[in-house]
Amino acid sequence: MKDFIQKYWINALGLGLLFTALLYFLKLAVASGWFPIELRLALSSLLGCSGLFFGFRLVNQQKPVTGQVLAGLGTAVLYATIGYISFSEEMLWSSSSLLIAMVGVSSVVSGLAVRQNQRILFALSILGGLITPFVIKASAQLDVALFIYVLILNLAAIYASISKGWKENMLIGFVLTIGLFSSYYFLFEPGSWQRPFTYCTIMFVVFMVGFVITPFRENKKYDGFELILGVFNGVNFILWSHWIFKEFSIPYVTPLLIVGVSFLTLSCLIYHRSEKRGMAAFGTYMAMALMSLGIAGNDLGRLYQQGGLNYVITAMVWLLLIASVLIIGKKIKDRQLVYGSMLGYLLLIVYWFGRAWEVDWLPVLGVEYIPFLNAGALVWLGLIILGFNYSIDVRNGDEQLLVWGGKGTASALLALVSHIQIGGLLTIQVMNLWEAYDMGWLNRDLSLSACWFLYALVLFLWNSRLPHALFRWLGGAVLIVSAAKVMLWDLAGESTTQKILFLLFLGGVTLIIGRIRAKKNLKAGIPEGEVAQIEQ
């Protein structure tokens, strides 16, 4: 494509100007009423067919460049004729008639050009066809006809780019389509957002498919022409969607979601198809996908401000994005991606810790409050699960981390972050029960202490399976603080049956913890005083 453009761009510019002059002459003839409409259509159709006929004849006479130029101009004139019939208020062709005519002409010309390898003919026909709407303006009532006209020309251009590698046609279509959309949007001044956004979305998808399939067919890398146009296509779609929605005071979450999902799908396809050869394109599309989805999640949250639900949506979106980066990093064995997602995970914990207190309970199936099944708790549970995944990934990784204690300590620290979240979540969820319901019959302080004892039991069980001093220290600290709370605070006042039952329960849990410790020490076969050294 580069050699073709360098060789013919000046000639193409000159021919484009000549064709534009012809269009303005026809426009002047119409405005001045020089010829009746039937004669104008007959003359333009005759001119277009003659150009095709004599062009192909010159090609057969071994004059390929001249013949292709003449045939390309003839095709452009035919497109202009169809455009005039469709866009002119004198004719008012139906959309179905336009579709039949455009499909017929473009199929014949595209088939002949591709079969006979007539690259110049095809490029000039696409160029002339897309220049026509700039000169012969369509009215606002004929926007559907204009869209069909432009869509068919672009489909033909993409077909040539895929089947023959004539990428200049896709470039011509992409650039001129953006110009047409821009000029007609301000010309029409649409009264609603649906139609312009629909047209914009369809063209984004069509061009994105073209930019993807072309390298697939050529089995080449994705870090050149297609990557640049693909990124620009996404940026153009976002900017125009933002402009359209801003005009009608509508949040622009939808286009960001469309671009994000499209780029995410595209990056996965590129990785699956090209592996290491397409890493630049994979990384670019993935970064843009995550950025688009992240912004969309933040903007989506703004639509639901009631009860702090906006913070929940934002956190959930970023949680999914961070988890996606982790999965992708593990899949392609890129530790930088894994560590980057780990940093994002820690920052998300900080963000959510600052916002979680502003989230209200949201009724579920008519129930005012269900512990661990409310919006805020679900975010914490997602963070906890992701933290344990990081811990397992670091422990099973091949790399030695530059931290004290190596990857064993790093894994334990990540698990410890999740365990601390579990303790905090358990405390808040239990305390909320007394705020949501009338539970005066049950001692809240003793209930909370019982939960902390169970939490200490979980920590010691975890330490028995994945030995490390950090878990033992945290479990011991929770156990000591909980016991001190019970003795100094919870048992104050008169003796009750409820306190006795709770003390029996707490004593039983404590003995189970002691049994776990004794069993672990016995299994190690060493005195208790040396356990800490082995666990480290």
Coordinates of C-alpha atoms in Angstrom, one line a residue:
M1 CA 0.0 0.0 0.0
K2 CA 2.8 2.4 0.8
D3 CA 4.4 2.1 -2.6
F4 CA 1.0 2.4 -4.3
I5 CA 0.2 5.6 -2.5
Q6 CA 3.7 7.1 -3.0
K7 CA 3.4 6.4 -6.7
Y8 CA -0.1 7.6 -7.4
W9 CA -1.2 10.0 -4.7
I10 CA -0.5 13.2 -6.8
N11 CA -2.4 11.7 -9.8
A12 CA -5.2 10.6 -7.6
L13 CA -5.4 14.2 -6.1
G14 CA -5.6 15.7 -9.6
L15 CA -8.2 13.2 -10.8
G16 CA -10.2 13.8 -7.6
L17 CA -10.2 17.6 -8.3
L18 CA -11.3 17.0 -11.9
F19 CA -14.1 14.7 -10.7
T20 CA -15.2 17.3 -8.2
A21 CA -15.3 19.9 -10.9
L22 CA -17.6 17.6 -12.9
L23 CA -19.9 17.2 -9.9
Y24 CA -20.1 21.0 -9.4
F25 CA -20.8 21.4 -13.1
L26 CA -23.7 18.9 -12.8
K27 CA -24.9 20.7 -9.6
L28 CA -24.8 24.1 -11.5
A29 CA -26.7 22.6 -14.4
V30 CA -29.4 21.4 -11.9
A31 CA -29.6 24.7 -10.1
S32 CA -29.8 26.6 -13.4
G33 CA -32.3 24.2 -15.0
W34 CA -30.2 23.9 -18.1
F35 CA -31.5 20.3 -18.9
P36 CA -34.6 18.4 -17.8
I37 CA -34.0 15.9 -15.1
E38 CA -34.5 12.9 -17.4
L39 CA -31.8 14.2 -19.8
R40 CA -29.4 14.9 -16.9
L41 CA -29.8 11.3 -15.6
A42 CA -29.4 9.8 -19.1
L43 CA -26.3 11.8 -19.9
S44 CA -24.6 11.0 -16.6
S45 CA -25.5 7.3 -16.9
L46 CA -24.2 7.3 -20.5
L47 CA -21.0 9.1 -19.4
G48 CA -20.4 6.6 -16.6
C49 CA -21.0 3.5 -18.7
S50 CA -18.9 4.9 -21.5
G51 CA -16.0 5.4 -19.1
L52 CA -16.3 1.8 -17.9
F53 CA -16.5 0.4 -21.5
F54 CA -13.6 2.4 -23.0
G55 CA -11.6 1.9 -19.8
F56 CA -11.8 -1.8 -19.9
R57 CA -11.0 -1.7 -23.7
L58 CA -7.8 0.2 -23.1
V59 CA -6.8 -2.3 -20.4
N60 CA -7.2 -5.1 -22.9
Q61 CA -5.1 -3.1 -25.3
Q62 CA -2.2 -3.2 -22.9
K63 CA -2.8 0.4 -21.5
P64 CA -3.6 -0.6 -18.0
V65 CA -3.0 2.7 -16.1
T66 CA -5.0 4.9 -18.6
G67 CA -7.7 2.3 -18.9
Q68 CA -8.1 1.9 -15.1
V69 CA -8.2 5.7 -14.6
L70 CA -11.0 6.0 -17.2
A71 CA -12.9 3.0 -15.9
G72 CA -12.6 4.3 -12.3
L73 CA -13.9 7.7 -13.2
G74 CA -16.8 6.1 -15.1
T75 CA -17.7 4.1 -12.0
A76 CA -17.5 7.2 -9.9
V77 CA -19.9 9.0 -12.3
L78 CA -22.3 6.0 -11.9
Y79 CA -22.1 6.3 -8.1
A80 CA -22.7 10.0 -8.4
T81 CA -25.7 9.4 -10.6
I82 CA -27.2 7.0 -8.1
G83 CA -26.4 9.4 -5.3
Y84 CA -28.1 12.3 -7.1
I85 CA -31.3 10.1 -7.7
S86 CA -31.3 9.1 -4.1
F87 CA -30.5 12.5 -2.5
S88 CA -32.4 14.8 -4.9
E89 CA -35.9 15.9 -3.7
E90 CA -37.0 15.8 -7.3
M91 CA -36.7 12.0 -7.5
L92 CA -37.0 10.7 -3.9
W93 CA -35.8 7.2 -4.6
S94 CA -36.8 4.7 -1.9
S95 CA -34.1 3.2 0.3
S96 CA -34.7 -0.2 -1.2
S97 CA -34.2 1.1 -4.7
L98 CA -30.9 2.7 -3.6
L99 CA -29.8 -0.5 -2.0
I100 CA -30.5 -2.6 -5.1
A101 CA -28.7 -0.1 -7.4
M102 CA -25.7 0.3 -5.1
V103 CA -25.3 -3.4 -4.5
G104 CA -25.6 -4.1 -8.2
V105 CA -23.0 -1.6 -9.4
S106 CA -20.6 -2.1 -6.6
S107 CA -20.8 -5.9 -7.0
V108 CA -20.1 -5.8 -10.7
V109 CA -17.3 -3.3 -10.5
S110 CA -15.7 -4.8 -7.4
G111 CA -15.8 -8.3 -8.9
L112 CA -14.2 -7.2 -12.2
A113 CA -11.6 -5.1 -10.5
V114 CA -10.5 -7.8 -8.0
R115 CA -10.6 -10.5 -10.6
Q116 CA -8.5 -8.5 -13.2
N117 CA -6.3 -7.0 -10.5
Q118 CA -7.3 -3.4 -11.4
R119 CA -6.2 -1.6 -8.3
I120 CA -6.3 2.0 -9.7
L121 CA -9.9 1.5 -11.0
F122 CA -11.1 0.4 -7.6
A123 CA -9.4 3.2 -5.6
L124 CA -10.8 5.9 -8.0
S125 CA -14.3 4.5 -7.9
I126 CA -14.3 4.5 -4.0
L127 CA -12.8 8.0 -3.9
G128 CA -15.3 9.4 -6.4
G129 CA -18.2 7.7 -4.8
L130 CA -17.5 9.1 -1.4
I131 CA -16.7 12.6 -2.7
T132 CA -20.1 12.8 -4.3
P133 CA -22.2 13.4 -1.0
F134 CA -19.9 16.3 -0.2
V135 CA -21.0 18.1 -3.4
I136 CA -24.5 16.7 -4.0
K137 CA -26.0 17.3 -0.5
A138 CA -28.7 15.0 0.8
S139 CA -31.6 16.5 2.8
A140 CA -32.2 15.7 6.4
Q141 CA -35.2 13.5 5.5
L142 CA -32.8 11.3 3.4
D143 CA -30.3 10.4 6.1
V144 CA -31.1 6.7 5.8
A145 CA -30.4 6.7 2.1
L146 CA -27.1 8.5 2.7
F147 CA -26.1 6.0 5.3
I148 CA -26.9 3.0 3.0
Y149 CA -24.9 4.7 0.2
V150 CA -21.8 5.3 2.4
L151 CA -22.1 1.8 4.1
I152 CA -22.1 -0.1 0.8
L153 CA -19.1 1.8 -0.6
N154 CA -17.2 1.1 2.6
L155 CA -18.1 -2.6 2.6
A156 CA -16.7 -2.7 -1.0
A157 CA -13.5 -1.0 0.2
I158 CA -13.1 -3.4 3.1
Y159 CA -13.7 -6.4 0.7
A160 CA -10.9 -5.2 -1.6
S161 CA -8.6 -4.7 1.4
I162 CA -9.2 -8.2 2.7
S163 CA -9.3 -10.1 -0.5
K164 CA -6.4 -8.3 -2.4
G165 CA -4.6 -6.4 0.3
W166 CA -5.5 -3.0 -1.2
K167 CA -5.5 -1.2 2.1
E168 CA -5.6 2.3 0.5
N169 CA -9.3 1.7 -0.2
M170 CA -10.1 1.1 3.5
L171 CA -8.1 4.2 4.4
I172 CA -10.0 6.3 1.8
G173 CA -13.3 5.0 3.1
F174 CA -12.4 5.6 6.7
V175 CA -11.1 9.2 6.3
L176 CA -13.9 10.3 4.0
T177 CA -16.6 8.7 6.1
I178 CA -15.5 10.6 9.1
G179 CA -15.6 13.8 7.0
L180 CA -19.1 13.0 5.8
F181 CA -20.4 12.2 9.2
S182 CA -18.9 15.5 10.6
S183 CA -20.3 17.7 7.8
Y184 CA -23.8 16.2 7.7
Y185 CA -24.1 16.1 11.5
F186 CA -23.8 19.9 11.7
L187 CA -25.8 20.3 8.5
F188 CA -28.8 18.2 9.7
E189 CA -28.8 19.3 13.3
P190 CA -30.6 16.1 14.5
G191 CA -33.4 16.5 16.9
S192 CA -32.6 13.2 18.7
W193 CA -29.5 11.1 19.5
Q194 CA -30.7 7.7 18.3
R195 CA -30.1 7.9 14.6
P196 CA -26.6 9.6 14.6
F197 CA -25.4 7.3 17.4
T198 CA -26.7 4.3 15.5
Y199 CA -24.9 5.3 12.3
C200 CA -21.7 6.1 14.3
T201 CA -21.9 2.7 16.1
I202 CA -22.4 0.7 12.9
M203 CA -19.5 2.3 11.1
F204 CA -17.3 1.8 14.1
V205 CA -18.1 -1.9 14.1
V206 CA -17.7 -2.3 10.3
F207 CA -14.3 -0.6 10.3
M208 CA -13.1 -2.5 13.3
V209 CA -14.0 -5.8 11.7
G210 CA -12.1 -4.7 8.6
F211 CA -9.1 -3.8 10.6
V212 CA -9.1 -7.2 12.3
I213 CA -9.8 -9.5 9.4
T214 CA -7.2 -8.0 7.0
P215 CA -4.2 -9.0 9.1
F216 CA -5.8 -12.4 9.7
R217 CA -6.0 -13.0 6.0
E218 CA -2.4 -11.9 5.5
N219 CA -1.1 -13.6 8.6
K220 CA 0.9 -10.5 9.5
K221 CA 1.6 -8.5 12.6
Y222 CA -1.0 -6.1 14.0
D223 CA 1.4 -3.4 15.0
G224 CA 1.3 -1.2 11.9
F225 CA -1.4 0.2 9.7
E226 CA -4.4 -1.7 11.2
L227 CA -3.4 -0.9 14.8
I228 CA -3.2 2.8 14.1
L229 CA -6.5 2.9 12.3
G230 CA -8.1 0.7 14.9
V231 CA -7.1 2.9 17.8
F232 CA -8.1 6.1 15.9
N233 CA -11.4 4.4 15.1
G234 CA -12.1 3.8 18.8
V235 CA -11.1 7.3 19.7
N236 CA -13.2 8.8 17.0
F237 CA -16.2 6.8 18.1
I238 CA -15.8 7.8 21.7
L239 CA -15.4 11.5 20.8
W240 CA -18.4 11.6 18.5
S241 CA -20.6 9.7 20.9
H242 CA -19.6 12.0 23.7
W243 CA -20.5 15.0 21.5
I244 CA -23.9 13.5 20.5
F245 CA -24.8 12.6 24.0
K246 CA -23.6 15.9 25.4
E247 CA -25.9 17.7 23.0
F248 CA -28.9 15.8 24.5
S249 CA -27.6 15.7 28.1
I250 CA -27.2 11.9 28.1
P251 CA -24.4 10.1 30.0
Y252 CA -21.9 8.6 27.5
V253 CA -21.4 5.3 29.3
T254 CA -22.7 3.2 26.4
P255 CA -20.0 4.1 23.8
L256 CA -17.3 3.6 26.3
L257 CA -18.7 0.1 27.1
I258 CA -19.0 -0.7 23.4
V259 CA -15.3 0.3 22.8
G260 CA -14.1 -1.4 25.9
V261 CA -15.8 -4.7 25.1
S262 CA -14.8 -4.5 21.4
F263 CA -11.1 -3.8 22.2
L264 CA -11.1 -6.5 25.0
T265 CA -12.5 -9.1 22.5
L266 CA -10.1 -7.9 19.8
S267 CA -7.0 -8.1 22.1
C268 CA -8.0 -11.7 23.0
L269 CA -8.4 -12.6 19.4
I270 CA -5.1 -11.1 18.4
Y271 CA -3.3 -13.0 21.2
H272 CA -5.0 -16.3 20.3
R273 CA -4.3 -15.8 16.6
S274 CA -0.8 -14.2 16.5
E275 CA 0.7 -15.1 19.9
K276 CA 4.0 -13.2 20.3
R277 CA 3.9 -11.6 16.8
G278 CA 1.0 -9.3 17.8
M279 CA 2.0 -8.3 21.4
A280 CA 2.2 -4.6 20.6
A281 CA -1.3 -4.6 19.2
F282 CA -2.5 -6.9 22.1
G283 CA -1.1 -4.6 24.7
T284 CA -2.4 -1.4 23.0
Y285 CA -6.0 -2.7 22.6
M286 CA -6.0 -4.3 26.1
A287 CA -4.8 -1.0 27.7
M288 CA -7.5 1.0 25.8
A289 CA -10.1 -1.6 26.7
L290 CA -9.3 -1.4 30.4
M291 CA -9.2 2.3 30.3
S292 CA -12.5 2.6 28.5
L293 CA -14.2 0.1 30.8
G294 CA -12.8 1.8 33.9
I295 CA -14.0 5.2 32.8
A296 CA -17.4 3.7 31.9
G297 CA -17.7 2.1 35.3
N298 CA -17.0 5.4 37.0
D299 CA -19.5 7.2 34.8
L300 CA -22.0 4.4 35.2
G301 CA -21.8 4.8 39.0
R302 CA -22.8 8.5 38.6
L303 CA -26.2 7.4 37.3
Y304 CA -27.0 5.6 40.6
Q305 CA -26.1 8.0 43.4
Q306 CA -28.7 6.8 45.9
G307 CA -27.3 5.1 48.9
G308 CA -23.7 5.1 47.7
L309 CA -24.5 2.6 45.0
N310 CA -22.2 4.7 42.7
Y311 CA -19.2 3.7 44.8
V312 CA -20.3 0.0 44.7
I313 CA -20.5 0.0 40.9
T314 CA -17.2 1.8 40.5
A315 CA -15.4 -0.6 42.8
M316 CA -17.0 -3.6 41.2
V317 CA -16.0 -2.5 37.7
W318 CA -12.4 -1.9 38.8
L319 CA -12.4 -5.2 40.7
L320 CA -13.4 -7.0 37.5
L321 CA -10.8 -5.1 35.5
I322 CA -8.0 -5.9 37.9
A323 CA -9.0 -9.6 38.0
S324 CA -9.0 -9.6 34.1
V325 CA -5.5 -8.2 34.1
L326 CA -4.4 -10.9 36.6
I327 CA -5.9 -13.6 34.4
I328 CA -4.3 -12.3 31.2
G329 CA -1.0 -11.8 32.9
K330 CA -1.0 -15.4 34.1
K331 CA -2.2 -16.7 30.7
I332 CA 0.6 -15.0 28.7
K333 CA 3.1 -15.5 31.6
D334 CA 3.8 -11.8 31.9
R335 CA 4.8 -11.2 35.6
Q336 CA 4.7 -7.4 35.0
L337 CA 1.0 -7.5 34.3
V338 CA 0.4 -9.7 37.4
Y339 CA 2.4 -7.3 39.6
G340 CA 0.6 -4.3 38.0
S341 CA -2.8 -5.8 38.8
M342 CA -1.5 -6.5 42.3
L343 CA -0.7 -2.8 42.8
G344 CA -4.2 -1.9 41.4
Y345 CA -5.7 -4.3 43.9
L346 CA -4.0 -2.6 46.9
L347 CA -5.0 0.8 45.7
L348 CA -8.6 -0.4 45.3
I349 CA -8.6 -1.6 48.9
V350 CA -7.6 1.9 50.0
Y351 CA -10.3 3.5 47.8
W352 CA -13.0 1.1 49.0
F353 CA -12.0 1.5 52.7
G354 CA -12.6 5.2 52.3
R355 CA -16.0 4.8 50.5
A356 CA -17.6 1.7 52.1
W357 CA -18.9 3.7 55.0
E358 CA -21.1 5.8 52.7
V359 CA -22.9 2.7 51.3
D360 CA -26.4 2.1 52.6
W361 CA -28.1 -1.3 52.9
L362 CA -30.1 -2.3 49.9
P363 CA -33.1 -4.5 50.5
V364 CA -32.8 -8.0 48.9
L365 CA -36.2 -9.7 48.0
G366 CA -37.9 -7.4 50.5
V367 CA -35.5 -8.2 53.4
E368 CA -34.0 -5.1 54.8
Y369 CA -30.6 -6.5 55.7
I370 CA -28.9 -9.8 55.1
P371 CA -25.3 -10.2 56.5
F372 CA -22.7 -10.7 53.7
L373 CA -25.3 -10.5 51.0
N374 CA -25.5 -6.7 50.8
A375 CA -23.8 -4.5 48.2
G376 CA -20.9 -3.3 50.4
A377 CA -20.2 -6.8 51.7
L378 CA -20.1 -8.2 48.2
V379 CA -17.3 -5.8 47.2
W380 CA -15.3 -6.8 50.3
L381 CA -15.8 -10.5 49.5
G382 CA -14.6 -9.9 46.0
L383 CA -11.4 -8.2 47.3
I384 CA -10.9 -11.0 49.8
I385 CA -11.1 -13.7 47.2
L386 CA -8.8 -11.8 44.8
G387 CA -6.3 -11.3 47.6
F388 CA -6.1 -15.1 48.3
N389 CA -5.6 -15.7 44.6
Y390 CA -2.6 -13.3 44.6
S391 CA -1.3 -15.1 47.6
I392 CA -1.5 -18.5 45.9
D393 CA 0.0 -17.2 42.7
V394 CA 3.0 -15.7 44.5
R395 CA 3.5 -18.9 46.5
N396 CA 3.4 -21.1 43.4
G397 CA 5.4 -18.7 41.2
D398 CA 8.9 -19.5 39.9
E399 CA 10.4 -16.1 40.7
Q400 CA 12.2 -15.2 43.9
L401 CA 10.9 -11.9 45.1
L402 CA 13.2 -9.2 46.5
V403 CA 11.5 -9.1 49.9
W404 CA 12.4 -10.3 53.4
G405 CA 11.6 -14.0 53.7
G406 CA 11.2 -14.5 49.9
K407 CA 8.0 -15.4 48.2
G408 CA 6.8 -17.3 51.2
T409 CA 6.6 -14.1 53.2
A410 CA 5.1 -12.1 50.3
S411 CA 2.4 -14.8 49.9
A412 CA 1.7 -14.7 53.6
L413 CA 1.5 -10.9 53.6
L414 CA -1.1 -11.0 50.8
A415 CA -3.1 -13.6 52.6
L416 CA -2.8 -11.6 55.7
V417 CA -4.4 -8.6 53.9
S418 CA -7.4 -10.8 53.1
H419 CA -7.6 -12.1 56.6
I420 CA -7.6 -8.6 58.0
Q421 CA -10.5 -7.8 55.7
I422 CA -12.3 -10.9 56.8
G423 CA -12.0 -9.7 60.4
G424 CA -13.3 -6.2 59.7
L425 CA -16.1 -7.4 57.5
L426 CA -17.2 -10.0 60.1
T427 CA -17.3 -7.3 62.8
I428 CA -19.3 -4.8 60.8
Q429 CA -21.8 -7.3 59.4
V430 CA -22.5 -8.7 62.9
M431 CA -22.9 -5.3 64.5
N432 CA -25.3 -4.2 61.7
L433 CA -27.7 -6.9 62.8
W434 CA -28.5 -5.0 66.0
E435 CA -29.0 -1.8 63.9
A436 CA -31.3 -3.4 61.4
Y437 CA -33.4 -5.5 63.7
D438 CA -34.7 -5.6 67.3
M439 CA -32.3 -8.1 68.8
G440 CA -32.3 -6.9 72.4
W441 CA -32.8 -10.5 73.5
L442 CA -29.2 -11.4 72.5
N443 CA -26.1 -9.9 74.0
R444 CA -24.4 -8.0 71.2
D445 CA -20.9 -7.7 72.9
L446 CA -20.8 -11.4 73.7
S447 CA -22.0 -12.3 70.1
L448 CA -19.2 -10.1 68.7
S449 CA -16.6 -11.8 70.9
A450 CA -17.8 -15.2 69.8
C451 CA -17.3 -14.2 66.2
W452 CA -13.8 -13.0 67.0
F453 CA -13.0 -16.3 68.7
L454 CA -14.2 -18.1 65.5
Y455 CA -12.1 -15.8 63.5
A456 CA -9.0 -16.7 65.6
L457 CA -9.9 -20.4 65.0
V458 CA -9.9 -19.8 61.2
L459 CA -6.5 -18.1 61.4
F460 CA -5.0 -21.1 63.3
L461 CA -6.5 -23.5 60.9
W462 CA -5.0 -21.5 58.0
N463 CA -1.6 -21.6 59.8
S464 CA -1.8 -25.3 60.2
R465 CA -2.2 -25.7 56.4
L466 CA 0.1 -22.9 55.3
P467 CA 2.6 -22.4 58.1
H468 CA 3.9 -18.9 58.7
A469 CA 4.5 -16.9 61.9
L470 CA 2.3 -14.0 60.6
F471 CA -0.8 -16.1 60.8
R472 CA 0.1 -17.4 64.3
W473 CA 0.8 -13.9 65.5
L474 CA -2.4 -12.5 64.2
G475 CA -4.4 -15.5 65.5
G476 CA -2.8 -15.2 68.9
A477 CA -3.4 -11.4 69.0
V478 CA -7.1 -11.8 68.1
L479 CA -7.5 -14.5 70.7
I480 CA -5.8 -12.4 73.5
V481 CA -7.8 -9.2 72.6
S482 CA -11.1 -11.1 72.4
A483 CA -10.4 -12.9 75.8
A484 CA -9.5 -9.5 77.4
K485 CA -12.7 -7.9 76.0
V486 CA -14.8 -10.8 77.4
M487 CA -13.3 -10.6 80.9
L488 CA -13.1 -6.8 81.2
W489 CA -16.1 -5.7 79.3
D490 CA -18.6 -8.4 78.3
L491 CA -19.0 -10.1 81.7
A492 CA -19.6 -6.8 83.5
G493 CA -23.0 -6.7 85.4
E494 CA -25.2 -9.5 86.6
S495 CA -24.8 -13.2 85.9
T496 CA -27.1 -14.6 83.3
T497 CA -27.7 -17.9 81.6
Q498 CA -26.7 -16.3 78.3
K499 CA -23.3 -15.3 79.6
I500 CA -22.7 -18.9 80.9
L501 CA -23.6 -20.4 77.6
F502 CA -21.3 -18.0 75.7
L503 CA -18.5 -18.7 78.1
L504 CA -18.9 -22.4 77.5
F505 CA -18.8 -21.8 73.7
L506 CA -15.7 -19.6 73.9
G507 CA -14.0 -22.1 76.1
G508 CA -14.7 -24.9 73.7
V509 CA -13.4 -22.8 70.7
T510 CA -10.2 -22.0 72.7
L511 CA -9.6 -25.7 73.5
I512 CA -10.1 -26.5 69.8
I513 CA -7.4 -23.9 68.9
G514 CA -5.1 -25.4 71.6
R515 CA -5.7 -28.9 70.1
I516 CA -4.8 -27.6 66.7
R517 CA -1.6 -26.1 68.0
A518 CA -0.7 -29.2 69.9
K519 CA -1.3 -31.4 66.9
K520 CA 0.8 -29.2 64.7
N521 CA 3.7 -29.2 67.3
L522 CA 3.4 -33.0 67.6
K523 CA 3.5 -33.4 63.9
A524 CA 6.7 -31.3 63.7
G525 CA 8.2 -33.4 66.5
I526 CA 9.8 -30.5 68.4
P527 CA 9.2 -28.6 71.6
E528 CA 6.7 -25.7 71.5
G529 CA 9.5 -23.1 72.0
E530 CA 11.0 -23.9 68.6
V531 CA 7.8 -23.8 66.5
A532 CA 8.3 -20.2 65.5
Q533 CA 11.6 -21.0 63.8
I534 CA 10.1 -23.8 61.7
E535 CA 7.1 -21.7 60.7
Q536 CA 9.4 -19.0 59.3

